[in-house]
XYZ file of C-alpha atoms in Angstrom:
614
model
C -131.764 -22.278 -29.044
C -128.443 -24.412 -29.064
C -125.959 -23.241 -26.785
C -122.262 -23.519 -27.850
C -119.382 -25.074 -25.456
C -117.062 -22.611 -24.697
C -113.419 -22.853 -26.490
C -110.798 -23.974 -24.786
C -108.009 -21.586 -24.368
C -104.886 -22.774 -26.822
C -101.510 -23.951 -24.811
C -98.975 -21.031 -25.508
C -95.988 -23.521 -27.261
C -98.190 -26.797 -27.351
C -97.244 -27.086 -31.117
C -100.379 -27.442 -32.538
C -102.216 -25.991 -34.719
C -105.433 -24.067 -34.712
C -108.829 -25.767 -35.619
C -109.977 -25.073 -39.036
C -113.337 -23.411 -39.555
C -115.157 -26.352 -40.224
C -113.387 -27.813 -36.288
C -110.671 -29.792 -38.055
C -106.524 -28.639 -37.204
C -105.130 -27.052 -40.026
C -101.695 -29.034 -40.585
C -98.484 -27.806 -39.309
C -96.020 -25.848 -41.402
C -92.386 -27.739 -41.407
C -89.612 -25.726 -41.355
C -87.608 -25.603 -44.800
C -85.017 -27.971 -45.853
C -82.751 -25.586 -47.851
C -83.239 -22.528 -44.928
C -81.778 -24.732 -42.772
C -78.570 -25.966 -43.791
C -77.663 -22.321 -45.464
C -77.771 -21.166 -41.820
C -76.132 -24.255 -40.461
C -73.528 -24.002 -43.577
C -72.961 -20.449 -42.558
C -71.883 -21.196 -38.988
C -69.903 -24.174 -39.429
C -67.992 -21.821 -41.455
C -67.478 -18.757 -39.147
C -66.589 -20.751 -36.341
C -63.745 -22.255 -39.362
C -62.367 -18.610 -40.248
C -62.138 -17.716 -36.981
C -60.055 -21.321 -35.879
C -58.220 -20.685 -39.011
C -57.338 -16.825 -38.116
C -55.949 -18.136 -34.760
C -54.237 -20.743 -35.934
C -52.140 -17.923 -38.051
C -52.172 -15.314 -35.669
C -50.112 -18.561 -33.346
C -48.024 -19.440 -36.233
C -46.746 -15.630 -36.781
C -46.181 -15.306 -33.594
C -44.278 -18.466 -33.024
C -42.513 -17.533 -36.146
C -41.545 -13.609 -35.035
C -40.200 -16.120 -31.900
C -38.470 -18.131 -33.486
C -36.858 -14.930 -36.508
C -35.708 -13.098 -33.238
C -33.718 -15.407 -31.648
C -32.537 -16.508 -34.952
C -31.666 -12.686 -36.102
C -30.160 -12.680 -32.255
C -27.851 -15.621 -32.103
C -26.592 -15.045 -35.558
C -26.826 -11.163 -36.087
C -27.188 -9.779 -32.981
C -24.841 -11.727 -31.129
C -23.638 -13.799 -33.803
C -20.498 -15.368 -30.677
C -22.339 -15.862 -28.424
C -23.130 -18.807 -29.445
C -20.274 -19.997 -30.288
C -18.634 -19.040 -27.105
C -20.468 -20.391 -25.066
C -19.803 -24.102 -27.139
C -16.331 -23.413 -26.431
C -16.483 -22.236 -22.802
C -17.817 -25.523 -22.408
C -14.894 -27.289 -24.208
C -12.594 -24.942 -23.497
C -10.650 -24.489 -19.884
C -9.007 -21.105 -19.822
C -5.984 -19.835 -17.288
C -4.082 -17.082 -16.174
C -0.541 -16.791 -16.684
C 0.473 -14.089 -14.161
C 3.578 -12.051 -15.844
C 6.713 -12.433 -13.816
C 7.036 -8.522 -12.223
C 9.135 -6.474 -12.847
C 12.239 -6.403 -10.422
C 13.173 -4.205 -8.326
C 17.059 -2.722 -8.907
C 19.629 -1.032 -6.159
C 21.243 2.194 -6.988
C 23.732 0.035 -8.703
C 21.421 -2.863 -10.815
C 21.575 -5.445 -7.579
C 18.782 -7.458 -7.634
C 16.551 -6.313 -4.371
C 13.243 -8.750 -4.808
C 12.690 -10.409 -8.426
C 10.561 -12.751 -9.570
C 11.374 -16.665 -10.451
C 9.658 -19.521 -11.347
C 8.026 -22.085 -9.282
C 5.911 -25.129 -9.873
C 2.074 -24.903 -9.147
C -0.294 -28.087 -8.868
C -3.351 -28.173 -10.491
C -6.041 -30.880 -9.852
C -9.072 -32.064 -12.214
C -10.888 -34.231 -9.158
C -13.769 -35.220 -11.962
C -11.375 -37.112 -13.684
C -9.441 -38.560 -10.600
C -11.118 -42.382 -10.250
C -9.794 -42.828 -6.766
C -8.806 -39.832 -4.679
C -7.043 -41.242 -1.728
C -4.730 -43.348 -3.528
C -3.681 -40.289 -5.528
C -3.166 -38.471 -2.630
C -0.630 -41.034 -0.902
C 1.421 -40.988 -4.345
C 1.255 -37.241 -4.279
C 1.587 -36.318 -0.917
C 5.203 -37.082 0.020
C 6.119 -35.310 -3.240
C 4.922 -32.083 -2.243
C 4.549 -32.607 1.633
C 0.473 -32.474 2.621
C -1.353 -34.526 4.896
C -2.878 -37.462 2.443
C -6.138 -37.388 4.334
C -6.973 -34.173 3.604
C -5.309 -33.832 -0.150
C -7.413 -36.492 -0.520
C -10.535 -34.503 0.524
C -9.398 -31.647 -2.159
C -9.147 -34.595 -4.954
C -13.064 -35.871 -3.827
C -14.073 -32.590 -5.208
C -17.040 -32.233 -7.471
C -15.186 -29.539 -9.438
C -13.068 -29.559 -12.587
C -10.163 -27.344 -11.193
C -8.911 -26.565 -8.219
C -5.387 -25.748 -6.262
C -3.321 -28.720 -4.979
C -0.464 -26.097 -4.446
C 1.449 -23.211 -4.945
C 5.124 -22.027 -5.567
C 6.392 -24.590 -5.067
C 10.431 -25.405 -6.415
C 10.690 -26.536 -10.261
C 11.576 -29.830 -8.561
C 9.500 -30.167 -6.984
C 7.074 -29.942 -10.246
C 9.213 -32.181 -12.246
C 9.047 -34.969 -9.308
C 5.239 -34.171 -9.896
C 5.227 -34.927 -13.902
C 7.097 -38.341 -13.313
C 4.256 -39.256 -11.202
C 1.817 -39.369 -13.940
C -1.350 -39.195 -11.939
C -4.397 -38.691 -13.842
C -6.514 -35.466 -13.355
C -2.788 -33.850 -11.584
C -1.195 -30.928 -13.579
C 1.687 -29.038 -12.814
C 2.484 -25.435 -14.428
C 5.025 -22.978 -14.318
C 3.982 -19.582 -12.681
C 6.101 -16.524 -11.091
C 6.826 -16.253 -7.460
C 8.861 -13.529 -5.337
C 12.160 -13.873 -4.467
C 14.573 -11.642 -2.284
C 18.101 -12.784 -3.015
C 19.697 -10.952 -0.031
C 17.165 -12.673 2.340
C 15.538 -9.362 5.060
C 17.739 -6.707 3.856
C 15.471 -4.254 3.321
C 12.226 -5.518 4.085
C 10.018 -2.887 5.205
C 11.128 -0.980 2.109
C 10.946 -3.055 -0.511
C 7.338 -4.807 0.864
C 5.522 -7.908 0.346
C 3.197 -9.481 -2.387
C 0.611 -11.706 -1.824
C 0.384 -15.527 -3.758
C -1.441 -14.504 -6.520
C 1.557 -11.672 -7.040
C 0.152 -9.092 -5.873
C 1.725 -6.118 -4.162
C 0.761 -5.557 -0.265
C 2.661 -3.331 1.137
C 5.903 -1.081 0.799
C 7.035 -0.421 -2.618
C 5.443 -3.484 -3.733
C 2.230 -2.191 -3.228
C 3.503 1.308 -4.550
C 4.747 0.377 -8.142
C 2.214 -2.360 -8.772
C 1.185 -0.666 -11.904
C 4.916 -0.656 -13.149
C 5.713 -4.236 -11.681
C 3.205 -5.888 -12.455
C 2.612 -6.269 -16.270
C -0.164 -7.905 -18.349
C -0.749 -11.761 -17.813
C -1.140 -14.186 -20.193
C -3.549 -17.450 -21.039
C -3.199 -21.626 -21.429
C -6.298 -22.361 -23.603
C -6.925 -26.581 -23.385
C -9.515 -27.380 -25.508
C -11.220 -30.701 -23.804
C -13.645 -33.700 -24.596
C -16.901 -34.134 -22.838
C -14.160 -36.661 -20.158
C -12.558 -33.952 -19.406
C -9.331 -35.287 -21.712
C -7.562 -32.685 -23.514
C -8.243 -33.111 -27.473
C -4.319 -32.899 -28.596
C -5.311 -31.359 -32.081
C -7.718 -29.559 -30.748
C -7.724 -25.562 -29.665
C -4.595 -25.724 -27.159
C -2.095 -21.873 -27.291
C -0.646 -20.338 -24.676
C -0.913 -16.700 -24.811
C 2.851 -14.912 -23.455
C 2.671 -12.629 -20.629
C 4.121 -9.268 -20.743
C 7.026 -8.995 -17.688
C 6.259 -5.987 -15.921
C 8.639 -3.216 -15.622
C 12.216 -2.792 -13.349
C 12.568 -0.414 -10.497
C 15.617 1.501 -9.731
C 16.119 2.352 -6.200
C 18.920 5.228 -4.873
C 19.464 2.696 -2.052
C 23.410 1.152 -1.701
C 23.162 -2.415 -0.831
C 26.218 -2.619 0.890
C 25.355 0.569 2.418
C 21.688 -0.927 3.311
C 23.576 -3.617 4.454
C 25.766 -2.161 7.085
C 22.422 0.029 8.412
C 21.300 -2.458 9.769
C 24.348 -4.288 11.236
C 24.842 -1.525 13.196
C 21.468 -0.569 13.804
C 20.849 -4.091 15.151
C 24.267 -4.218 16.606
C 23.440 -1.214 18.962
C 19.682 -1.958 19.460
C 20.832 -5.031 21.355
C 23.442 -3.018 23.558
C 21.206 -0.118 24.722
C 18.241 -3.186 25.664
C 16.243 -0.774 23.008
C 12.811 -1.589 21.532
C 14.126 -0.852 18.469
C 15.198 2.393 15.983
C 15.315 3.904 12.330
C 18.809 4.550 10.143
C 18.257 6.819 7.198
C 21.039 7.648 4.976
C 21.609 10.411 1.952
C 23.272 12.412 -0.167
C 21.666 15.682 0.586
C 22.864 17.741 -2.201
C 20.043 14.928 -4.631
C 18.178 13.714 -1.595
C 18.829 10.483 -2.496
C 18.150 8.097 -0.274
C 21.266 5.125 -0.135
C 19.746 3.086 2.884
C 16.299 3.194 4.871
C 16.754 0.230 7.709
C 14.151 -0.394 10.506
C 14.831 -2.396 13.120
C 12.224 -4.456 15.650
C 13.305 -5.952 18.925
C 9.841 -6.099 20.982
C 6.959 -8.418 19.920
C 3.639 -6.650 20.126
C 1.823 -9.571 20.563
C 3.283 -11.156 23.482
C 4.734 -7.354 25.115
C 8.073 -8.911 25.309
C 11.700 -8.373 23.922
C 13.591 -10.205 20.801
C 16.123 -10.932 18.634
C 16.312 -7.520 16.606
C 15.346 -8.525 13.123
C 14.166 -6.235 10.040
C 10.759 -4.213 11.156
C 7.907 -5.124 8.917
C 6.862 -1.425 8.724
C 9.089 1.402 7.057
C 8.974 3.602 10.308
C 11.237 5.971 8.596
C 8.250 7.331 7.065
C 5.076 6.030 9.033
C 5.703 6.102 12.556
C 5.835 10.073 14.460
C 7.956 10.758 17.272
C 8.704 14.360 19.426
C 11.947 15.337 18.179
C 12.912 16.791 21.086
C 16.328 18.905 21.036
C 16.643 18.871 17.384
C 13.963 20.713 16.405
C 16.275 23.580 18.084
C 18.219 23.683 14.682
C 14.608 25.067 13.002
C 14.060 27.382 15.441
C 17.472 29.021 15.971
C 17.806 28.894 12.226
C 14.704 30.736 12.157
C 15.752 33.462 14.713
C 18.640 33.865 12.639
C 16.894 34.394 9.349
C 14.636 36.820 11.198
C 17.802 38.591 12.512
C 16.175 38.043 16.133
C 19.983 37.346 17.033
C 23.145 36.316 16.053
C 25.971 33.271 16.963
C 26.841 35.643 19.388
C 24.161 37.414 21.056
C 24.033 36.758 24.718
C 20.863 36.480 26.912
C 20.833 35.520 31.130
C 20.009 31.763 31.020
C 18.710 30.384 34.508
C 18.247 26.804 35.090
C 14.218 26.779 34.493
C 11.326 29.344 33.324
C 7.904 29.575 33.776
C 5.787 29.428 30.931
C 2.487 29.340 30.972
C 1.679 26.565 34.131
C 4.452 24.518 33.190
C 7.917 25.248 34.775
C 10.085 24.030 32.369
C 13.932 23.391 33.083
C 17.429 22.338 31.231
C 18.686 18.776 31.354
C 21.428 19.572 33.600
C 21.339 21.552 36.519
C 23.287 25.205 36.518
C 23.634 28.473 38.085
C 22.249 31.216 36.169
C 24.994 32.624 33.268
C 25.115 34.414 30.389
C 24.726 32.124 27.450
C 26.007 32.729 23.623
C 23.131 31.296 20.900
C 26.139 29.110 20.001
C 26.857 27.446 23.282
C 22.595 27.104 23.710
C 22.830 24.750 20.731
C 26.086 23.473 21.721
C 24.701 22.526 25.525
C 21.354 21.871 23.972
C 19.999 24.861 26.702
C 15.794 24.194 26.365
C 15.821 27.489 28.823
C 18.522 29.293 26.368
C 15.595 28.281 22.963
C 12.569 29.188 24.875
C 13.603 32.050 25.142
C 15.315 32.836 21.764
C 11.639 31.301 20.357
C 9.649 34.649 22.562
C 11.007 36.630 20.502
C 9.064 35.444 17.523
C 5.529 35.268 16.922
C 3.973 32.114 16.548
C 2.740 32.327 12.531
C 6.662 32.842 12.571
C 7.905 29.253 13.212
C 4.764 27.778 12.811
C 5.953 29.208 9.204
C 9.410 28.025 9.273
C 8.971 24.690 10.491
C 6.772 23.741 7.590
C 9.517 25.144 5.084
C 11.661 22.698 7.210
C 10.077 19.467 6.063
C 7.542 19.103 8.749
C 3.849 18.740 9.271
C 3.139 17.184 6.022
C 3.911 14.027 4.027
C 7.295 14.216 1.421
C 7.522 13.142 -1.924
C 8.362 9.774 -1.911
C 4.324 9.324 -1.151
C 5.209 5.815 0.252
C 2.421 3.600 1.522
C 0.255 5.238 4.805
C 3.228 7.784 5.426
C 2.355 9.917 8.031
C 2.322 13.895 7.888
C 3.298 14.111 10.878
C 1.715 16.493 13.718
C 1.589 20.140 14.334
C -1.172 22.187 14.919
C -2.507 25.175 13.376
C -1.118 28.369 15.364
C -4.603 29.060 16.216
C -4.626 25.734 18.428
C -1.402 26.282 20.550
C -2.061 26.397 24.179
C -0.352 28.887 26.878
C 2.907 26.670 26.869
C 3.342 25.947 22.973
C 5.335 28.594 22.730
C 8.081 26.932 24.833
C 7.350 23.277 23.789
C 6.980 23.411 20.193
C 10.930 25.366 19.919
C 13.036 22.262 22.026
C 10.257 19.828 19.781
C 7.851 18.912 22.578
C 4.144 18.813 21.341
C 5.062 18.040 17.324
C 5.575 15.319 15.912
C 7.699 14.284 12.779
C 9.243 10.687 10.937
C 12.286 10.129 11.016
C 12.791 11.086 7.869
C 11.006 14.327 7.942
C 13.689 15.405 10.829
C 16.391 14.062 7.935
C 14.913 16.852 5.772
C 15.415 19.481 8.277
C 19.278 18.363 8.929
C 19.439 18.529 4.763
C 18.035 22.305 4.707
C 21.019 23.426 6.426
C 23.440 20.563 4.394
C 22.044 22.228 1.261
C 22.867 26.051 1.953
C 19.173 26.434 2.954
C 17.471 24.975 0.254
C 14.540 21.939 0.612
C 15.204 19.069 -1.753
C 12.941 16.785 -1.332
C 13.984 13.227 -0.912
C 14.609 10.560 -3.861
C 14.042 7.056 -3.050
C 13.530 5.755 -6.771
C 15.751 6.495 -9.810
C 13.240 5.584 -12.256
C 11.698 2.624 -14.294
C 13.042 0.442 -16.782
C 11.119 -1.105 -19.775
C 11.755 -4.054 -21.922
C 13.934 -1.725 -23.649
C 16.262 -1.677 -20.633
C 16.492 2.085 -21.159
C 16.299 3.814 -17.938
C 12.901 6.233 -18.017
C 13.675 8.334 -14.711
C 10.976 10.023 -12.252
C 10.457 13.011 -11.785
C 12.139 16.167 -9.236
C 10.552 18.574 -7.894
C 12.369 21.418 -7.926
C 14.480 23.141 -4.810
C 12.881 25.749 -3.081
C 14.662 28.224 -0.175
C 13.890 27.990 3.111
C 17.097 29.839 4.844
C 19.308 32.052 3.395
C 23.415 30.421 2.724
C 24.364 32.537 5.093
C 21.782 31.886 7.458
C 22.828 28.382 6.859
C 26.866 28.807 7.222
C 25.962 30.831 10.805
C 23.785 27.418 11.474
C 26.621 24.538 10.171
C 29.264 26.192 12.190
C 27.418 26.132 15.709
C 26.405 22.318 14.466
C 30.028 21.734 14.687
C 30.821 22.239 17.871
C 27.338 20.114 19.196
C 29.840 17.117 17.621
C 33.234 19.105 19.625
C 34.710 18.443 23.079
C 32.322 20.138 25.491
C 29.285 19.642 23.098
C 26.232 16.805 24.002
C 27.128 15.122 20.389
C 30.957 13.927 20.375
C 30.252 10.419 20.112
C 28.689 10.500 16.539
C 32.560 12.562 15.819
C 34.299 10.560 12.720
C 37.819 10.807 13.232
C 39.529 13.251 10.410
C 36.106 14.590 9.093
C 34.386 17.753 10.164
C 30.313 16.640 11.416
C 27.836 18.815 12.001
C 25.558 17.619 14.035
C 22.486 17.530 17.138
C 21.546 15.650 19.657
C 17.958 15.116 20.931
C 16.472 13.175 23.902
C 12.640 13.250 23.929
C 10.094 11.749 25.927
C 7.628 9.615 24.838
C 3.766 10.363 25.197
C 1.722 7.553 27.013
C -1.576 6.248 26.024
C -2.580 7.950 29.031
C -2.191 11.707 28.075
C 0.471 12.526 30.068
C 4.737 11.374 29.887
C 4.699 9.059 32.291
C 3.455 5.205 32.492
C 1.514 4.075 35.201
C 4.217 3.302 37.285
C 5.415 6.611 37.272
C 8.606 5.785 34.809
C 9.253 8.218 31.322
C 10.231 6.444 27.873
C 12.490 7.784 25.746
C 13.196 8.321 21.779
C 17.383 8.917 21.635
C 17.915 10.746 18.394
C 21.053 12.179 16.056
C 21.463 13.525 13.192
C 23.489 15.543 10.916
C 25.917 15.506 8.362
C 29.844 14.840 6.892
C 32.091 16.515 6.106
C 30.691 19.976 7.692
C 31.698 22.807 5.331
C 31.271 20.109 2.203
C 27.860 17.710 3.022
C 28.905 14.378 0.752
C 26.618 12.542 3.663
C 23.637 12.993 5.903
C 22.526 10.202 8.249
C 19.625 10.550 11.223
C 19.638 7.557 13.825
C 16.654 6.999 16.152
C 16.893 4.614 19.035
C 13.368 3.565 20.380
C 13.282 3.269 24.271
C 16.726 2.541 25.345
C 17.361 1.376 28.386
C 20.073 3.091 30.884
C 22.010 5.794 29.918
C 18.924 7.479 27.179
C 20.888 10.857 25.625
C 20.984 11.144 22.163
C 24.598 11.941 21.942
C 24.985 8.805 24.032
C 23.438 6.158 22.463
C 22.392 7.524 19.089
C 26.132 9.324 18.405
C 28.431 6.363 18.024
C 26.247 4.355 15.422
C 26.545 7.804 13.387
C 30.219 7.768 13.483
C 30.386 4.238 12.451
C 28.189 3.983 9.957
C 29.386 7.797 8.281
C 33.041 5.867 8.447
C 31.722 3.488 6.520
C 29.524 4.677 3.986
C 32.921 8.219 3.266
C 34.882 4.742 2.588
C 32.669 3.187 0.750
C 32.656 6.198 -1.604
C 35.824 7.179 -0.982
C 34.656 10.858 -0.379
C 38.529 12.508 1.076
C 38.787 14.286 4.557
C 38.449 18.489 3.594
C 41.710 20.139 3.960
C 39.712 22.640 6.287
C 36.540 23.979 7.521
C 34.786 26.918 6.240
C 33.903 29.179 9.011
C 30.902 30.825 8.778
C 30.213 33.824 7.369
């Protein structure tokens, strides 16, 4: 028996063919060359297709981006590229438009624009900044070292100096310095110097109104700016045949005021003299035509330097205190209190009452300015002698609401129709905030604050027969056609009756006659109706006494002339006079001299008689 050797297991993946039946190995199977080729060719073809597709996608995207960019530049924003190129070689300088002039009522220039020279530099084309600075500095009055630093900058444009006299500009042109150019721009000029300075206001170096009427009428005065375009090559040189042109600026319109330059001068002169003579801190004077509300003069004088806390020579104030500063009017407020009492039928000019030297109201004892025995006084005498006690007793016969109504109707407690920059509405508490003493203080002008113009408005109500006529400062604007476009005027409104106004006028003439408190305000040959006021100034500590226990006063006189046919109204306010502090003595003389000057200038004859009260 033959035993068969056990077979070996075939290794997996050995690559050998199994043995045949007779012990031979079967020949190995070879792959079909054509099949393998076809397979490999298919793989290469798919890869190439993917690559081609990717390239196509990239090309389409790139084309889309380029097409979008081209469409944006050529279709959607065709001017952008052109503007960019022009910006690279064109230099555009804005040219300020000449501001319109500010004129007085007769057409005289109070403020106007004049040509001036502006020095400009292009540091990028200045090869030797120090040499250029040394040549230029003496002409324009500059420091050569500082100027050289400016000229050595890396910018292509700097201002060297602006608004120089035209002859200085010509001297700079004559130097022929590379990189230095001279252009012309307007500068503001005031032919009368500081006259009406606080009223006119100022402009900055760019001709922008920043205070006063220059600020208020900026839109009218400014005009439309022009442009200078200069085309330059890469080295910064002007291309002679390039796009160089000048677009004219459109001049602003003129503003004509109601102010009379000559009367303004007289007001400032007389006020300055009185401020200096009385050692006051300053003062305000306003002159008007009551029938029209036109202001002929608005003078503000300052003689105290807040920065150094010391007195100075009187100069025109920078601030138009006639409308921006308030003060307690004091006894001038009595014309409103007594007008209200007459209108309400509480009293007549001849009504009498027993007036003592003092009167207790609430927690305060009120007194008259001069001691006297208890006496019977008519309403006329109460006003003429400016009795505080008598006025309070009359006011106590009216309600707070009635008094408040008349005070506001006379023009206190709200800003005027002038709409002057920073104009104050004054201070007038609503009646529900009155204290137990307000019924006494407010009728005599304490605990209420008004601007000098508001005080003048109150006098004008009486002068205008009981009607409120809004004040006017601007007559109108004048365009390039030379035609005056008048400003709108609010309609007058009735405050008190003509009868009440006549009664008040008759009583106020007594203030300026012998025995009244305003004798110094008399104008020879003319009847004057007026009222004095001497008010204590509130102090920062909340009271009327300063840290040394002293009182400070504001002296006021207001009135109109001729009394029977009012042509002028004037209010004079002197701030903190030293020595005599009474309004009649301090402010009255200014009224007298100024009224006389204006009456002569306007050839207003004295009346033949005074109309008696009806």
